[in-house]
Short mmCIF file of C-alpha atoms and ligand atoms in Angstrom, two decimals:
data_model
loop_
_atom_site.label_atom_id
_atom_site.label_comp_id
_atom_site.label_asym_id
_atom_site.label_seq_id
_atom_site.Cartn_x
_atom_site.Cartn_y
_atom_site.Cartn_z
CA UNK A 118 103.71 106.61 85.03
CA UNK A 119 105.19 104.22 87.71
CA UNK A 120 102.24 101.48 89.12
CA UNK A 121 100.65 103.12 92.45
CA UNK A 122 100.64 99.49 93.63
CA UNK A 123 103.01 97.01 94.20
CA UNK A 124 102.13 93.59 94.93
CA UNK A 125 104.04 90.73 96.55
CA UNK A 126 103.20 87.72 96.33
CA UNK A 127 104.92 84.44 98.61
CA UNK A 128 103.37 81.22 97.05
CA UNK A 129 104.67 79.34 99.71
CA UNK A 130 102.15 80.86 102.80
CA UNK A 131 99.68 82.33 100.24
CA UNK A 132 99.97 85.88 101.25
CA UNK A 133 99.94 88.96 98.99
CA UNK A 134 101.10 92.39 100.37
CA UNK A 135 99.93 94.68 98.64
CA UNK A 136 102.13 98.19 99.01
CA UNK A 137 100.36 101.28 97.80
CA UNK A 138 102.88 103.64 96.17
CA UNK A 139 101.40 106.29 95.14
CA UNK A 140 103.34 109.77 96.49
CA UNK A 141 102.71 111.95 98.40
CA UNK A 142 100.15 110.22 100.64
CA UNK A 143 98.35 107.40 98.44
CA UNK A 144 95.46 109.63 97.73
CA UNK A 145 92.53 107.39 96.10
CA UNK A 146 92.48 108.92 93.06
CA UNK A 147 90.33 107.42 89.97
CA UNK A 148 93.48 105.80 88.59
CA UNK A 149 94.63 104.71 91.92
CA UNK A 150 90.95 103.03 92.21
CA UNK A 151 90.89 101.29 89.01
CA UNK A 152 94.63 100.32 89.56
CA UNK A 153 94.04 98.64 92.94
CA UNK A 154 91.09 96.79 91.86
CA UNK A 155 92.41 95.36 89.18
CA UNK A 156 94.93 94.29 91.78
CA UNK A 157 92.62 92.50 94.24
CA UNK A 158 90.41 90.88 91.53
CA UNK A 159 94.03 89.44 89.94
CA UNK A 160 94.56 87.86 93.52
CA UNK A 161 90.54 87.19 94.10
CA UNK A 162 90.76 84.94 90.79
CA UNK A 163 94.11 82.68 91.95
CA UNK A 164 92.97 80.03 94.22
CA UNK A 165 96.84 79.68 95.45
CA UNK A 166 95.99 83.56 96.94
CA UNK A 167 94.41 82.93 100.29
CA UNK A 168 95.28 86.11 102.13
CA UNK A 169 96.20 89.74 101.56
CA UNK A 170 97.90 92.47 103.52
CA UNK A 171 97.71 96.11 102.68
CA UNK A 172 100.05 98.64 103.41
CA UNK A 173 101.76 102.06 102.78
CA UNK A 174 104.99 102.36 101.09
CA UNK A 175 104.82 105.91 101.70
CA UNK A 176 106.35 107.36 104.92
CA UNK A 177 104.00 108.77 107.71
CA UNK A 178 100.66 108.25 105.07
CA UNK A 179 98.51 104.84 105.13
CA UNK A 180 96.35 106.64 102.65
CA UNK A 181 95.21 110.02 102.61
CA UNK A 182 91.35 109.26 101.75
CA UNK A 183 89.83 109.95 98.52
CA UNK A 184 91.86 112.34 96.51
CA UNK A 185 90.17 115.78 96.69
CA UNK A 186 90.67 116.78 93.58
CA UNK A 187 88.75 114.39 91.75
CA UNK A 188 85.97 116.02 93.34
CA UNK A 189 86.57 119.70 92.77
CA UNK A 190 85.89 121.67 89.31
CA UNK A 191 85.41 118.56 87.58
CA UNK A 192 82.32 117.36 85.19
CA UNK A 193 79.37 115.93 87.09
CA UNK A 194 80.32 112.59 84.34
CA UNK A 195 83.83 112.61 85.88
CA UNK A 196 82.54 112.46 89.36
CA UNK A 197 80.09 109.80 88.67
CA UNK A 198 83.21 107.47 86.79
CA UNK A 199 85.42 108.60 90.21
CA UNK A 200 82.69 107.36 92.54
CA UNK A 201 81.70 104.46 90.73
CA UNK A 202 85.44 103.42 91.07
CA UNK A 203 85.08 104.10 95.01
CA UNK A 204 82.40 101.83 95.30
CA UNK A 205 83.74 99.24 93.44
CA UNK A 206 87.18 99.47 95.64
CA UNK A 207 84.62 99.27 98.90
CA UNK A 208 82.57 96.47 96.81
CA UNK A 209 85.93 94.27 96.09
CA UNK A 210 87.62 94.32 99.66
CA UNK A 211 84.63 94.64 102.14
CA UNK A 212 82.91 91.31 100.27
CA UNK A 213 86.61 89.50 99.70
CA UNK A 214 87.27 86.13 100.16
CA UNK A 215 90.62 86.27 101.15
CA UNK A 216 91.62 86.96 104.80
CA UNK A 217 92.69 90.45 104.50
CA UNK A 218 94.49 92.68 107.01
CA UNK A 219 95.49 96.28 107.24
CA UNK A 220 98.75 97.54 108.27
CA UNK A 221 98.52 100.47 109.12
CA UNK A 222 101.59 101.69 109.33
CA UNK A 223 100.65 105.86 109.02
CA UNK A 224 97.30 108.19 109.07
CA UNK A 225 94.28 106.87 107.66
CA UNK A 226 91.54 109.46 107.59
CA UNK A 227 88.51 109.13 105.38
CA UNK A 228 88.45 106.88 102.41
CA UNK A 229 91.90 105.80 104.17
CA UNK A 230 90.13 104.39 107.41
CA UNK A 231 87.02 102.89 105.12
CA UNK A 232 89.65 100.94 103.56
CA UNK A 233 91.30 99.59 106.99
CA UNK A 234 87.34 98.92 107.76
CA UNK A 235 87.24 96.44 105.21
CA UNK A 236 89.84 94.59 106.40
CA UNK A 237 89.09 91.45 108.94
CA UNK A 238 91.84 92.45 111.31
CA UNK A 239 93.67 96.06 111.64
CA UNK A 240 97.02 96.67 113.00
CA UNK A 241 98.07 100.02 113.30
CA UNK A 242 101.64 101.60 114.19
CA UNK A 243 102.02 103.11 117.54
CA UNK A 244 102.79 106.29 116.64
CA UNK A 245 100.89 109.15 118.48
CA UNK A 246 101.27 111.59 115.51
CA UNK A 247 99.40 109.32 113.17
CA UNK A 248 95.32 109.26 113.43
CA UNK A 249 92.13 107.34 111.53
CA UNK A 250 88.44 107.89 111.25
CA UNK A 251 86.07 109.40 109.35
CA UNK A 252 86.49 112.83 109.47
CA UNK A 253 84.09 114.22 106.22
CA UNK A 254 82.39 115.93 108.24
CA UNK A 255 84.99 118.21 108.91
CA UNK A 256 85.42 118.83 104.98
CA UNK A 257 81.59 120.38 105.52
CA UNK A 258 80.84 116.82 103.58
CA UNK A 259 78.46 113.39 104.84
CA UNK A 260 80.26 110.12 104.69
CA UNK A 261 77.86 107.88 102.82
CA UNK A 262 75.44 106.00 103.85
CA UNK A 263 77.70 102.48 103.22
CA UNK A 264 80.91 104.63 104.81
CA UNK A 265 78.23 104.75 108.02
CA UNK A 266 77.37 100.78 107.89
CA UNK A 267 81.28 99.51 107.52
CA UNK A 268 81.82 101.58 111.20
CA UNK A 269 78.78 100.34 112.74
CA UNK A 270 79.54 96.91 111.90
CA UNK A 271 83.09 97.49 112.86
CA UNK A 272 82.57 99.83 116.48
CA UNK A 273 78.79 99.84 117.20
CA UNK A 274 76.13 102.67 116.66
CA UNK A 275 76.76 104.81 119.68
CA UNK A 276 80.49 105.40 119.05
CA UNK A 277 79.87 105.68 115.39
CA UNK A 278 77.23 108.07 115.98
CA UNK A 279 79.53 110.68 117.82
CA UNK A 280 82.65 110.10 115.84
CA UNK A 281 80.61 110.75 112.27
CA UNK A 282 79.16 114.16 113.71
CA UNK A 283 82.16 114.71 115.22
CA UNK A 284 84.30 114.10 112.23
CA UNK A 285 86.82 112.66 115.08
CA UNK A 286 90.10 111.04 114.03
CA UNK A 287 91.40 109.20 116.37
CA UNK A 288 95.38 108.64 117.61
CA UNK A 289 96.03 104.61 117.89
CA UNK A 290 95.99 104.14 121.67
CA UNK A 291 92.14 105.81 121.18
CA UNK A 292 91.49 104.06 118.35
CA UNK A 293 92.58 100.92 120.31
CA UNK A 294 90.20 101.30 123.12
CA UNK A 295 87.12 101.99 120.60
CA UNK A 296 87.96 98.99 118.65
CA UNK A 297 88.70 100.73 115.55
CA UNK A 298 91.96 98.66 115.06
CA UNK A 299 92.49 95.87 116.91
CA UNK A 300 96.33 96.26 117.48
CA UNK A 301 99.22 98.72 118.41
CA UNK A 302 103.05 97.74 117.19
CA UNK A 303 106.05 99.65 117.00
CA UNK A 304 106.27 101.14 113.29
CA UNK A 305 108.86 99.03 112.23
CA UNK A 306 106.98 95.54 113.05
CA UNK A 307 103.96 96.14 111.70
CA UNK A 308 104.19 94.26 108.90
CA UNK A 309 105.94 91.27 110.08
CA UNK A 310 103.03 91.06 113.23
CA UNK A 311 100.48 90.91 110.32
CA UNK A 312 102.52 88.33 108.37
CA UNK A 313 101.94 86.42 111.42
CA UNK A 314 98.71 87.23 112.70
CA UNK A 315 97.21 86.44 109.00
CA UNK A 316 98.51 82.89 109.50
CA UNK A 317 96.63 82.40 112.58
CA UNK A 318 93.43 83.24 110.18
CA UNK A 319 94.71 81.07 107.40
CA UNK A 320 94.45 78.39 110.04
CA UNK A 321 90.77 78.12 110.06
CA UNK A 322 89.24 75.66 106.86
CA UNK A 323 88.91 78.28 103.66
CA UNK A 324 85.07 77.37 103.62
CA UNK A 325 84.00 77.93 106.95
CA UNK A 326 85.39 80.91 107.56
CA UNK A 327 84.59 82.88 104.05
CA UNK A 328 80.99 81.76 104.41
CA UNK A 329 81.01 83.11 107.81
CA UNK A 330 81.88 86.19 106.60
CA UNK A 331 80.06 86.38 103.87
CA UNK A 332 76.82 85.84 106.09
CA UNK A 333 78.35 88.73 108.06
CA UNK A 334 78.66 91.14 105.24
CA UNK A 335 75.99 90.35 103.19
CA UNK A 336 73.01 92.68 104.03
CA UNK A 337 75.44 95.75 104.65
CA UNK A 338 76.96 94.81 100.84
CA UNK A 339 73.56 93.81 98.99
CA UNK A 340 72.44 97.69 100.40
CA UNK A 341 74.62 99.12 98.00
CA UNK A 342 75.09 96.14 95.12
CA UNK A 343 71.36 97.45 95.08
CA UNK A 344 71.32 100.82 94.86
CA UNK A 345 74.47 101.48 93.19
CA UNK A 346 73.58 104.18 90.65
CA UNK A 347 71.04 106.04 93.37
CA UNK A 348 73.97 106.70 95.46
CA UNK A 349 76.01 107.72 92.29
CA UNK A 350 73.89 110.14 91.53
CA UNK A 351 73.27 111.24 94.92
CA UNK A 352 77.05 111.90 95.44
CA UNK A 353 77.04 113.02 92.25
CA UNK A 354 74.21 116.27 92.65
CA UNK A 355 75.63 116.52 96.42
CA UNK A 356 79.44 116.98 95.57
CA UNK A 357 78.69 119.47 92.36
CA UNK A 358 76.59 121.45 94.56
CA UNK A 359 78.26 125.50 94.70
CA UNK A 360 78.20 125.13 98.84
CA UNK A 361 80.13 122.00 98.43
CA UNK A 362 82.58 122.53 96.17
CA UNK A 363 83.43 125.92 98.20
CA UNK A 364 83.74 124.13 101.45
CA UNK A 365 86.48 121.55 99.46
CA UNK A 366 87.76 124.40 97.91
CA UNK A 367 88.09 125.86 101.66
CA UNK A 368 89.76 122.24 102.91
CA UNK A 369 92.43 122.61 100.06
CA UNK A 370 93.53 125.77 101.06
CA UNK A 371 93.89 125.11 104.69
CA UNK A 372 95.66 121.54 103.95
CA UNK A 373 97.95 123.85 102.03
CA UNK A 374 98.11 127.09 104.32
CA UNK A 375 98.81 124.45 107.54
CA UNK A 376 102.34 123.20 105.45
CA UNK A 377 103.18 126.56 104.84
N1 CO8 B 629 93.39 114.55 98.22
C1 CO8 B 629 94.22 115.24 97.43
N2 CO8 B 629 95.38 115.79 97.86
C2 CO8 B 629 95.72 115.58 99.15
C3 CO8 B 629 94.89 114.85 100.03
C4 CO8 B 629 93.68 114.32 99.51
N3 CO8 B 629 92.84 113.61 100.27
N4 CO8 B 629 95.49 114.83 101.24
C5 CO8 B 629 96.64 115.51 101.12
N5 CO8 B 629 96.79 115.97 99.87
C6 CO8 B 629 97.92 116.75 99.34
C7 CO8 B 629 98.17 118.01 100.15
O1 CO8 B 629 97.33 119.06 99.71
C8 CO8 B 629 99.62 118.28 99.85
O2 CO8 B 629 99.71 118.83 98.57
P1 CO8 B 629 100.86 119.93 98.21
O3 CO8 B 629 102.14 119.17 98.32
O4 CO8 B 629 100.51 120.36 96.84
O5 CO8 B 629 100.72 121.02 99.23
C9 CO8 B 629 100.22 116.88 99.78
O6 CO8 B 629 99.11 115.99 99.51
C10 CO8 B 629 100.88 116.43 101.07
O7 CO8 B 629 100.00 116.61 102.14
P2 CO8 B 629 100.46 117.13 103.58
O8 CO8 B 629 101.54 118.15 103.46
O9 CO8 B 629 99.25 117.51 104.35
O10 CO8 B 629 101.12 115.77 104.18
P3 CO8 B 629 101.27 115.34 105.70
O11 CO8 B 629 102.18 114.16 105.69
O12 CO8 B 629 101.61 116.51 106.56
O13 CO8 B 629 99.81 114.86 106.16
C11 CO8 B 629 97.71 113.74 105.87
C12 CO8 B 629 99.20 113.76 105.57
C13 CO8 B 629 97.48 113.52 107.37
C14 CO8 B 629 97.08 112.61 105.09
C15 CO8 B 629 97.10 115.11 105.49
O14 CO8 B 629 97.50 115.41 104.18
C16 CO8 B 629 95.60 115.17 105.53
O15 CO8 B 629 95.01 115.25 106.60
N6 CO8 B 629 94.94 115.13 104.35
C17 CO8 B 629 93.53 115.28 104.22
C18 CO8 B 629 92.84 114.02 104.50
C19 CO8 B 629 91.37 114.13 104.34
O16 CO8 B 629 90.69 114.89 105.02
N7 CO8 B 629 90.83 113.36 103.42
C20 CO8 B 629 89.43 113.34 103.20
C21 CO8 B 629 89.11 113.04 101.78
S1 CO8 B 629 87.35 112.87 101.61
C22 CO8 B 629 87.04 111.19 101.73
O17 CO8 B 629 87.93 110.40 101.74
C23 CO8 B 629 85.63 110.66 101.78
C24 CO8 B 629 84.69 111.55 101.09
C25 CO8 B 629 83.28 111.00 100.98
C26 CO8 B 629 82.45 111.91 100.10
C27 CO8 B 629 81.01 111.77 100.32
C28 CO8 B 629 80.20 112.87 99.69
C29 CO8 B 629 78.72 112.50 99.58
#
């Protein structure tokens, strides 16, 4: 099978962008997961790496959020391997050292958006027909407890509070004014504004700024570096539950019916 991510790597500014390939809509499935993390942990490890970009190479799609069917019919071991593999995505980008950006350059609901969320800076394409947020609850599912903390710490506790219940996605221009991303650009520059904006980052002395983060991140990350295999086995009893899997089941069909 062809790799579900490509990575590009310019020695001369220190940037990786990292395009995920992985048709039709970069679904995070377990391979995906394991794929892409070995990708950021390569990059992580080389000190000449001081910055990383993530994008879609699939049209329309920033990523599609975790891939349903990872979590539907399957063993209660292969859910707890599949959500391990989530975490450890969240674990690796949210706590990174590098400077990392998101261009967003299609729809990002779910596991899609928590990925933009770990991102320092999000640019997203101006495009009215693409949306982002986290929209479990309208898959009759609760976005974890960590899912919660990244959009607090990204858009406050009142807006996160109504968009969770909600299950809102939002188009750019609303997800502009709620500070969700930080950016609008036509499609086709999205990638070249976050070339530049990531330079205006790379600025700022290495040190500084990843300890400022760090300090930033560190109580929302230690939350679930701590209990780790709780919340495996909490999503792991939630998501086999019959009343679950029938409201996925539900979602599956009416992703289908609504191409039809
Ligand atoms: N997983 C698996 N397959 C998917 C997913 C997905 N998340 N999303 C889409 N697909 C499939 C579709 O079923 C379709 O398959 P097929 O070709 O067999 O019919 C194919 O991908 C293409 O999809 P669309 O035709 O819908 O493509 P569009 O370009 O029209 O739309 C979208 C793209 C906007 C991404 C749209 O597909 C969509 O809205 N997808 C659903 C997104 C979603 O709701 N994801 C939520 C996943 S749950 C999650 O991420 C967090 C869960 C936390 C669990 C906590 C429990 C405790």
């Amino acid at each position: 099978t062809p790799p579900k991510i490509r990575v590009e790597f310019d020695q001369s500014t220190g940037v990786a962008v990292m395009h995920m390939q992985s048709p039709p809509v970069n679904s995070l499935s377990l391979d995906f997961l394991t794929e892409l993390c070995i990708s950021v942990e390569k990059l992580e490890m080389d000190k000449s790496c001081r910055g990383l970009i993530i994008t879609s190479a699939q049209p329309k799609v920033f990523s599609a959020g975790l891939d349903i069917t990872e979590m539907y019919g399957k063993s209660p071991e292969h859910c707890g391997a599949f959500w391990r593999s989530v975490q450890e995505m969240w674990l690796k980008l949210y706590g990174s050292n590098m400077v990392t950006v998101a261009a967003i350059n299609g729809s990002s609901p779910a596991g899609g958006c928590l990925m933009a969320m770990t991102c320092d800076y999000r640019i997203m394409a101006d495009n009215p027909r693409y949306n982002i947020g986290l929209n479990e609850t309208q898959l009759g599912i609760v976005a974890p407890f960590w899912f919660m903390d990244t959009m607090k710490n990204t858009v406050g506790q009142r807006t996160t509070e109504m968009a969770l219940q909600l299950g809102l996605l939002y188009k750019p221009a609303d997800a502009l004014k709620i500070g969700l991303v930080d950016q609008l650009e036509p499609e086709d520059q999205v990638i070249a504004v976050a070339t530049q904006t990531i330079s205006r980052w790379l600025a700022i002395p290495d040190h500084a700024r990843q300890i400022t983060k760090s300090m930033m991140r560190k109580k929302t990350i230690d939350k679930l570096t701590s209990n780790r295999e709780s919340d495996i086995q909490f999503f792991v009893n939630f998501i086999t539950k019959d009343s679950i899997q029938k409201s996925l089941g539900g979602y599956m069909e009416m992703l289908k019916k609504r191409r039809a």
